[in-house]
Amino acid sequence: QKEVEQNSGPLSVPEGAIASLNCTYSDRGSQSFFWYRQYSGKSPELIMFIYSNGDKEDGRFTAQLNKASQYVSLLIRDSQPSDSATYLCAVNMSPSSASKIIFGSGTRLSIRP
Amino acid sequence: GAVVSQHPSRVICKSGTSVKIECRSLDFQATTMFWYRQFPKQSLMLMATSNEGSKATYEQGVEKDKFLINHASLTLSTLTVTSAHPEDSSFYICSAGDRGALDNSPLHFGNGTRLTVT
């Protein structure tokens, strides 16, 4: 079982709709969770991070975390063509200060006009 | 926000030569930096954890003698790909967390180095 799993997609969503990206992780002791966006040929850029169960909203983005189910998701409201990218779920697998972050394989999102 | 600078952004080298990639944290101190590699259409794979003042910790399957990591200061880590071969061609990305922030704070990424070995 992979440590961080995502559906590779592509996920196609019409412009203006809500895009829902999902991620599951294997380490029940994981403490922090991140969503990064990566455009082709570029480095990942941080979209959101979440540490506690529940929802966290930032503009058009909402991260949702359910530690009991080992599940984290990202919702993008009012999707725009510029949101088309690969979204990487990342999990801090250990609470220590030298802990490493493991990435999922990413979900390709395509927003169609 | 925290900025990580990576240099060079692109390098082409001949097989058998060595290439050094630098990663600098510009406005924060980083006791730990991470080196990732990404092949086309694949996710980021952690290669090693670079620790300031001590040896790097390599992930399983990553040859420490081939990928030399030096973290001599709190703001600089280098990755040297020794005796590069075409199969080493990849996108190498460094990242760092702000030492002054929470232990579980997000990583900030450099812009990556695209290495092509001919």
PDB file of C-alpha atoms in Angstrom:
ATOM      1  CA  GLN A   1       0.000   0.000   0.000  1.00  0.00           C
ATOM      2  CA  LYS A   2       1.302   3.423  -0.941  1.00  0.00           C
ATOM      3  CA  GLU A   3       1.834   5.835   1.922  1.00  0.00           C
ATOM      4  CA  VAL A   4      -0.170   8.590   0.248  1.00  0.00           C
ATOM      5  CA  GLU A   5      -2.713   7.704  -2.429  1.00  0.00           C
ATOM      6  CA  GLN A   6      -4.482   9.872  -4.943  1.00  0.00           C
ATOM      7  CA  ASN A   7      -6.514   9.185  -8.031  1.00  0.00           C
ATOM      8  CA  SER A   8      -4.307  10.178 -10.942  1.00  0.00           C
ATOM      9  CA  GLY A   9      -7.181  11.517 -13.014  1.00  0.00           C
ATOM     10  CA  PRO A  10      -7.545  13.372 -15.222  1.00  0.00           C
ATOM     11  CA  LEU A  11     -10.459  14.984 -13.457  1.00  0.00           C
ATOM     12  CA  SER A  12     -12.443  17.183 -15.812  1.00  0.00           C
ATOM     13  CA  VAL A  13     -14.666  19.850 -14.312  1.00  0.00           C
ATOM     14  CA  PRO A  14     -16.652  22.595 -16.089  1.00  0.00           C
ATOM     15  CA  GLU A  15     -15.681  26.169 -15.398  1.00  0.00           C
ATOM     16  CA  GLY A  16     -17.533  27.573 -12.410  1.00  0.00           C
ATOM     17  CA  ALA A  17     -18.218  24.178 -10.848  1.00  0.00           C
ATOM     18  CA  ILE A  18     -16.712  22.671  -7.716  1.00  0.00           C
ATOM     19  CA  ALA A  19     -13.660  20.437  -8.139  1.00  0.00           C
ATOM     20  CA  SER A  20     -13.186  17.788  -5.464  1.00  0.00           C
ATOM     21  CA  LEU A  21      -9.794  16.168  -4.981  1.00  0.00           C
ATOM     22  CA  ASN A  22      -9.274  13.287  -2.601  1.00  0.00           C
ATOM     23  CA  CYS A  23      -6.342  11.708  -0.803  1.00  0.00           C
ATOM     24  CA  THR A  24      -5.851   8.872   1.661  1.00  0.00           C
ATOM     25  CA  TYR A  25      -2.791   8.146   3.777  1.00  0.00           C
ATOM     26  CA  SER A  26      -1.519   5.092   5.574  1.00  0.00           C
ATOM     27  CA  ASP A  27       0.246   6.405   8.687  1.00  0.00           C
ATOM     28  CA  ARG A  28      -2.354   6.960  11.396  1.00  0.00           C
ATOM     29  CA  GLY A  29       0.163   9.019  13.362  1.00  0.00           C
ATOM     30  CA  SER A  30       0.470  11.656  10.644  1.00  0.00           C
ATOM     31  CA  GLN A  31       0.064  15.165  11.985  1.00  0.00           C
ATOM     32  CA  SER A  32       0.014  17.609   9.133  1.00  0.00           C
ATOM     33  CA  PHE A  33      -1.358  17.608   5.638  1.00  0.00           C
ATOM     34  CA  PHE A  34      -0.703  19.796   2.646  1.00  0.00           C
ATOM     35  CA  TRP A  35      -2.064  20.435  -0.790  1.00  0.00           C
ATOM     36  CA  TYR A  36       0.319  21.668  -3.472  1.00  0.00           C
ATOM     37  CA  ARG A  37      -0.419  22.729  -7.019  1.00  0.00           C
ATOM     38  CA  GLN A  38       2.086  21.977  -9.740  1.00  0.00           C
ATOM     39  CA  TYR A  39       1.992  23.325 -13.263  1.00  0.00           C
ATOM     40  CA  SER A  40       3.824  21.371 -15.920  1.00  0.00           C
ATOM     41  CA  GLY A  41       7.582  21.883 -15.691  1.00  0.00           C
ATOM     42  CA  LYS A  42       7.335  23.958 -12.520  1.00  0.00           C
ATOM     43  CA  SER A  43       7.921  23.355  -8.841  1.00  0.00           C
ATOM     44  CA  PRO A  44       5.009  22.698  -6.501  1.00  0.00           C
ATOM     45  CA  GLU A  45       3.415  25.674  -4.819  1.00  0.00           C
ATOM     46  CA  LEU A  46       1.590  25.440  -1.521  1.00  0.00           C
ATOM     47  CA  ILE A  47      -2.168  25.855  -1.722  1.00  0.00           C
ATOM     48  CA  MET A  48      -3.302  24.923   1.771  1.00  0.00           C
ATOM     49  CA  PHE A  49      -2.292  23.066   4.873  1.00  0.00           C
ATOM     50  CA  ILE A  50      -4.448  21.551   7.594  1.00  0.00           C
ATOM     51  CA  TYR A  51      -3.611  20.038  10.940  1.00  0.00           C
ATOM     52  CA  SER A  52      -6.946  19.475  12.691  1.00  0.00           C
ATOM     53  CA  ASN A  53     -10.027  17.471  11.850  1.00  0.00           C
ATOM     54  CA  GLY A  54     -12.703  19.382  10.027  1.00  0.00           C
ATOM     55  CA  ASP A  55     -12.740  22.019   7.337  1.00  0.00           C
ATOM     56  CA  LYS A  56     -10.379  24.885   6.644  1.00  0.00           C
ATOM     57  CA  GLU A  57     -11.334  27.528   4.126  1.00  0.00           C
ATOM     58  CA  ASP A  58      -9.126  29.975   2.257  1.00  0.00           C
ATOM     59  CA  GLY A  59     -10.782  31.888  -0.538  1.00  0.00           C
ATOM     60  CA  ARG A  60     -12.062  29.433  -3.138  1.00  0.00           C
ATOM     61  CA  PHE A  61     -10.242  26.546  -1.504  1.00  0.00           C
ATOM     62  CA  THR A  62     -11.447  24.312   1.328  1.00  0.00           C
ATOM     63  CA  ALA A  63      -9.359  21.546   2.835  1.00  0.00           C
ATOM     64  CA  GLN A  64     -11.119  18.802   4.733  1.00  0.00           C
ATOM     65  CA  LEU A  65      -9.437  16.379   7.119  1.00  0.00           C
ATOM     66  CA  ASN A  66     -10.798  13.229   8.709  1.00  0.00           C
ATOM     67  CA  LYS A  67      -8.078  11.536  10.731  1.00  0.00           C
ATOM     68  CA  ALA A  68     -10.316   8.637  11.762  1.00  0.00           C
ATOM     69  CA  SER A  69     -10.792   7.732   8.116  1.00  0.00           C
ATOM     70  CA  GLN A  70      -7.240   8.833   7.174  1.00  0.00           C
ATOM     71  CA  TYR A  71      -8.678  10.998   4.481  1.00  0.00           C
ATOM     72  CA  VAL A  72      -7.975  14.526   3.317  1.00  0.00           C
ATOM     73  CA  SER A  73      -9.627  16.401   0.492  1.00  0.00           C
ATOM     74  CA  LEU A  74      -9.444  19.702  -1.340  1.00  0.00           C
ATOM     75  CA  LEU A  75     -12.458  21.494  -2.748  1.00  0.00           C
ATOM     76  CA  ILE A  76     -12.064  24.238  -5.311  1.00  0.00           C
ATOM     77  CA  ARG A  77     -15.137  26.411  -5.755  1.00  0.00           C
ATOM     78  CA  ASP A  78     -15.913  28.451  -8.858  1.00  0.00           C
ATOM     79  CA  SER A  79     -13.249  26.564 -10.809  1.00  0.00           C
ATOM     80  CA  GLN A  80     -11.258  28.602 -13.300  1.00  0.00           C
ATOM     81  CA  PRO A  81      -9.223  27.459 -16.315  1.00  0.00           C
ATOM     82  CA  SER A  82      -6.126  28.649 -14.449  1.00  0.00           C
ATOM     83  CA  ASP A  83      -6.836  25.996 -11.829  1.00  0.00           C
ATOM     84  CA  SER A  84      -5.929  23.333 -14.394  1.00  0.00           C
ATOM     85  CA  ALA A  85      -2.832  21.690 -12.951  1.00  0.00           C
ATOM     86  CA  THR A  86      -1.681  18.645 -11.037  1.00  0.00           C
ATOM     87  CA  TYR A  87      -2.620  18.724  -7.359  1.00  0.00           C
ATOM     88  CA  LEU A  88      -0.320  16.950  -4.966  1.00  0.00           C
ATOM     89  CA  CYS A  89      -1.414  15.741  -1.566  1.00  0.00           C
ATOM     90  CA  ALA A  90       1.439  15.658   0.933  1.00  0.00           C
ATOM     91  CA  VAL A  91       1.602  14.225   4.421  1.00  0.00           C
ATOM     92  CA  ASN A  92       4.060  14.798   7.230  1.00  0.00           C
ATOM     93  CA  MET A  93       4.606  11.212   8.292  1.00  0.00           C
ATOM     94  CA  SER A  94       6.113  11.982  11.676  1.00  0.00           C
ATOM     95  CA  PRO A  95       5.630  14.711  14.252  1.00  0.00           C
ATOM     96  CA  SER A  96       9.350  15.236  14.856  1.00  0.00           C
ATOM     97  CA  SER A  97      11.146  18.364  13.771  1.00  0.00           C
ATOM     98  CA  ALA A  98      13.212  16.484  11.200  1.00  0.00           C
ATOM     99  CA  SER A  99      10.201  14.745   9.763  1.00  0.00           C
ATOM    100  CA  LYS A 100       9.814  14.251   6.070  1.00  0.00           C
ATOM    101  CA  ILE A 101       6.906  14.970   3.838  1.00  0.00           C
ATOM    102  CA  ILE A 102       5.693  12.283   1.491  1.00  0.00           C
ATOM    103  CA  PHE A 103       3.782  13.142  -1.652  1.00  0.00           C
ATOM    104  CA  GLY A 104       1.002  11.344  -3.415  1.00  0.00           C
ATOM    105  CA  SER A 105       1.240  10.757  -7.134  1.00  0.00           C
ATOM    106  CA  GLY A 106      -0.979  13.746  -7.850  1.00  0.00           C
ATOM    107  CA  THR A 107      -4.332  14.278  -9.520  1.00  0.00           C
ATOM    108  CA  ARG A 108      -4.469  16.058 -12.854  1.00  0.00           C
ATOM    109  CA  LEU A 109      -7.295  18.551 -12.894  1.00  0.00           C
ATOM    110  CA  SER A 110      -8.642  20.023 -16.100  1.00  0.00           C
ATOM    111  CA  ILE A 111     -11.143  22.868 -16.035  1.00  0.00           C
ATOM    112  CA  ARG A 112     -13.052  23.041 -19.296  1.00  0.00           C
ATOM    113  CA  PRO A 113     -14.424  26.438 -20.387  1.00  0.00           C
TER     114      PRO A 113
ATOM    115  CA  GLY B   1       6.879  34.480   2.782  1.00  0.00           C
ATOM    116  CA  ALA B   2       9.747  32.028   2.982  1.00  0.00           C
ATOM    117  CA  VAL B   3      11.822  31.846  -0.177  1.00  0.00           C
ATOM    118  CA  VAL B   4      14.012  28.994  -1.351  1.00  0.00           C
ATOM    119  CA  SER B   5      16.393  29.667  -4.198  1.00  0.00           C
ATOM    120  CA  GLN B   6      17.740  26.844  -6.329  1.00  0.00           C
ATOM    121  CA  HIS B   7      20.489  27.108  -8.906  1.00  0.00           C
ATOM    122  CA  PRO B   8      20.961  26.322 -11.734  1.00  0.00           C
ATOM    123  CA  SER B   9      17.476  26.042 -13.152  1.00  0.00           C
ATOM    124  CA  ARG B  10      18.623  23.995 -16.086  1.00  0.00           C
ATOM    125  CA  VAL B  11      21.809  22.108 -16.868  1.00  0.00           C
ATOM    126  CA  ILE B  12      22.938  19.892 -19.697  1.00  0.00           C
ATOM    127  CA  CYS B  13      26.010  17.788 -19.147  1.00  0.00           C
ATOM    128  CA  LYS B  14      27.844  14.928 -20.757  1.00  0.00           C
ATOM    129  CA  SER B  15      27.720  11.428 -19.396  1.00  0.00           C
ATOM    130  CA  GLY B  16      30.396  10.829 -16.774  1.00  0.00           C
ATOM    131  CA  THR B  17      30.636  14.382 -15.527  1.00  0.00           C
ATOM    132  CA  SER B  18      29.446  15.715 -12.169  1.00  0.00           C
ATOM    133  CA  VAL B  19      26.857  18.380 -11.573  1.00  0.00           C
ATOM    134  CA  LYS B  20      26.338  20.462  -8.441  1.00  0.00           C
ATOM    135  CA  ILE B  21      22.968  21.937  -7.540  1.00  0.00           C
ATOM    136  CA  GLU B  22      22.626  24.599  -4.860  1.00  0.00           C
ATOM    137  CA  CYS B  23      19.659  25.230  -2.616  1.00  0.00           C
ATOM    138  CA  ARG B  24      19.499  28.339  -0.452  1.00  0.00           C
ATOM    139  CA  SER B  25      16.953  29.554   2.048  1.00  0.00           C
ATOM    140  CA  LEU B  26      16.919  33.312   1.520  1.00  0.00           C
ATOM    141  CA  ASP B  27      14.989  34.716   4.453  1.00  0.00           C
ATOM    142  CA  PHE B  28      14.987  31.957   7.037  1.00  0.00           C
ATOM    143  CA  GLN B  29      17.284  29.371   8.552  1.00  0.00           C
ATOM    144  CA  ALA B  30      16.815  25.730   7.683  1.00  0.00           C
ATOM    145  CA  THR B  31      18.389  23.006   9.774  1.00  0.00           C
ATOM    146  CA  THR B  32      16.796  20.497   7.464  1.00  0.00           C
ATOM    147  CA  MET B  33      16.411  20.558   3.720  1.00  0.00           C
ATOM    148  CA  PHE B  34      14.937  17.899   1.512  1.00  0.00           C
ATOM    149  CA  TRP B  35      15.929  16.810  -1.974  1.00  0.00           C
ATOM    150  CA  TYR B  36      13.303  15.397  -4.307  1.00  0.00           C
ATOM    151  CA  ARG B  37      13.474  13.992  -7.819  1.00  0.00           C
ATOM    152  CA  GLN B  38      10.628  13.968 -10.274  1.00  0.00           C
ATOM    153  CA  PHE B  39      10.517  12.027 -13.532  1.00  0.00           C
ATOM    154  CA  PRO B  40       8.039  13.054 -16.247  1.00  0.00           C
ATOM    155  CA  LYS B  41       4.414  12.491 -15.301  1.00  0.00           C
ATOM    156  CA  GLN B  42       5.402  11.089 -11.927  1.00  0.00           C
ATOM    157  CA  SER B  43       5.216  12.474  -8.440  1.00  0.00           C
ATOM    158  CA  LEU B  44       7.998  13.845  -6.307  1.00  0.00           C
ATOM    159  CA  MET B  45      10.163  11.144  -4.816  1.00  0.00           C
ATOM    160  CA  LEU B  46      12.123  12.008  -1.699  1.00  0.00           C
ATOM    161  CA  MET B  47      15.787  11.258  -2.240  1.00  0.00           C
ATOM    162  CA  ALA B  48      17.369  12.410   0.982  1.00  0.00           C
ATOM    163  CA  THR B  49      17.108  14.622   3.999  1.00  0.00           C
ATOM    164  CA  SER B  50      19.937  17.088   4.361  1.00  0.00           C
ATOM    165  CA  ASN B  51      20.872  17.921   7.937  1.00  0.00           C
ATOM    166  CA  GLU B  52      22.957  20.976   8.799  1.00  0.00           C
ATOM    167  CA  GLY B  53      26.296  19.940  10.248  1.00  0.00           C
ATOM    168  CA  SER B  54      25.761  16.213   9.915  1.00  0.00           C
ATOM    169  CA  LYS B  55      25.400  13.479   7.345  1.00  0.00           C
ATOM    170  CA  ALA B  56      22.402  13.331   5.098  1.00  0.00           C
ATOM    171  CA  THR B  57      19.787  10.643   5.485  1.00  0.00           C
ATOM    172  CA  TYR B  58      19.117   8.816   2.233  1.00  0.00           C
ATOM    173  CA  GLU B  59      15.937   7.059   1.223  1.00  0.00           C
ATOM    174  CA  GLN B  60      16.015   3.412   0.327  1.00  0.00           C
ATOM    175  CA  GLY B  61      17.371   2.834  -3.146  1.00  0.00           C
ATOM    176  CA  VAL B  62      19.203   6.160  -3.403  1.00  0.00           C
ATOM    177  CA  GLU B  63      22.968   5.780  -3.740  1.00  0.00           C
ATOM    178  CA  LYS B  64      24.694   8.067  -1.267  1.00  0.00           C
ATOM    179  CA  ASP B  65      27.995   7.867  -3.138  1.00  0.00           C
ATOM    180  CA  LYS B  66      26.347   8.997  -6.325  1.00  0.00           C
ATOM    181  CA  PHE B  67      24.228  11.782  -4.882  1.00  0.00           C
ATOM    182  CA  LEU B  68      26.486  13.696  -2.547  1.00  0.00           C
ATOM    183  CA  ILE B  69      24.760  16.093  -0.179  1.00  0.00           C
ATOM    184  CA  ASN B  70      26.447  18.794   1.827  1.00  0.00           C
ATOM    185  CA  HIS B  71      24.631  21.069   4.270  1.00  0.00           C
ATOM    186  CA  ALA B  72      27.417  23.269   5.583  1.00  0.00           C
ATOM    187  CA  SER B  73      25.316  26.169   6.831  1.00  0.00           C
ATOM    188  CA  LEU B  74      21.797  26.944   7.930  1.00  0.00           C
ATOM    189  CA  THR B  75      21.002  28.493   4.580  1.00  0.00           C
ATOM    190  CA  LEU B  76      22.754  26.298   2.030  1.00  0.00           C
ATOM    191  CA  SER B  77      22.546  22.681   0.942  1.00  0.00           C
ATOM    192  CA  THR B  78      24.145  21.257  -2.186  1.00  0.00           C
ATOM    193  CA  LEU B  79      23.434  18.121  -4.156  1.00  0.00           C
ATOM    194  CA  THR B  80      26.179  16.791  -6.423  1.00  0.00           C
ATOM    195  CA  VAL B  81      25.266  14.185  -8.992  1.00  0.00           C
ATOM    196  CA  THR B  82      28.524  12.367  -9.580  1.00  0.00           C
ATOM    197  CA  SER B  83      29.384  10.543 -12.788  1.00  0.00           C
ATOM    198  CA  ALA B  84      26.021  11.423 -14.243  1.00  0.00           C
ATOM    199  CA  HIS B  85      24.363   9.078 -16.717  1.00  0.00           C
ATOM    200  CA  PRO B  86      21.371   9.592 -19.019  1.00  0.00           C
ATOM    201  CA  GLU B  87      19.108   7.787 -16.545  1.00  0.00           C
ATOM    202  CA  ASP B  88      19.889  10.530 -14.013  1.00  0.00           C
ATOM    203  CA  SER B  89      18.141  13.034 -16.253  1.00  0.00           C
ATOM    204  CA  SER B  90      15.282  14.356 -14.168  1.00  0.00           C
ATOM    205  CA  PHE B  91      13.800  17.362 -12.402  1.00  0.00           C
ATOM    206  CA  TYR B  92      15.530  17.845  -9.053  1.00  0.00           C
ATOM    207  CA  ILE B  93      13.788  19.989  -6.459  1.00  0.00           C
ATOM    208  CA  CYS B  94      14.945  21.077  -3.035  1.00  0.00           C
ATOM    209  CA  SER B  95      12.739  22.189  -0.206  1.00  0.00           C
ATOM    210  CA  ALA B  96      13.112  23.551   3.275  1.00  0.00           C
ATOM    211  CA  GLY B  97      11.037  24.336   6.323  1.00  0.00           C
ATOM    212  CA  ASP B  98      11.399  27.461   8.393  1.00  0.00           C
ATOM    213  CA  ARG B  99      13.382  26.566  11.503  1.00  0.00           C
ATOM    214  CA  GLY B 100      11.612  29.255  13.444  1.00  0.00           C
ATOM    215  CA  ALA B 101       8.175  28.001  12.519  1.00  0.00           C
ATOM    216  CA  LEU B 102       6.238  25.026  13.781  1.00  0.00           C
ATOM    217  CA  ASP B 103       7.827  21.620  13.417  1.00  0.00           C
ATOM    218  CA  ASN B 104       5.052  20.595  11.089  1.00  0.00           C
ATOM    219  CA  SER B 105       5.074  23.752   9.007  1.00  0.00           C
ATOM    220  CA  PRO B 106       4.817  23.485   5.230  1.00  0.00           C
ATOM    221  CA  LEU B 107       7.837  23.057   3.032  1.00  0.00           C
ATOM    222  CA  HIS B 108       8.873  25.775   0.654  1.00  0.00           C
ATOM    223  CA  PHE B 109      10.234  24.630  -2.663  1.00  0.00           C
ATOM    224  CA  GLY B 110      12.964  25.910  -4.884  1.00  0.00           C
ATOM    225  CA  ASN B 111      12.177  26.347  -8.574  1.00  0.00           C
ATOM    226  CA  GLY B 112      13.851  23.077  -9.436  1.00  0.00           C
ATOM    227  CA  THR B 113      16.756  22.067 -11.644  1.00  0.00           C
ATOM    228  CA  ARG B 114      16.135  20.244 -14.880  1.00  0.00           C
ATOM    229  CA  LEU B 115      19.124  18.008 -15.498  1.00  0.00           C
ATOM    230  CA  THR B 116      19.730  16.495 -18.914  1.00  0.00           C
ATOM    231  CA  VAL B 117      22.610  14.084 -19.309  1.00  0.00           C
ATOM    232  CA  THR B 118      23.647  13.408 -22.892  1.00  0.00           C
TER     233      THR B 118
END
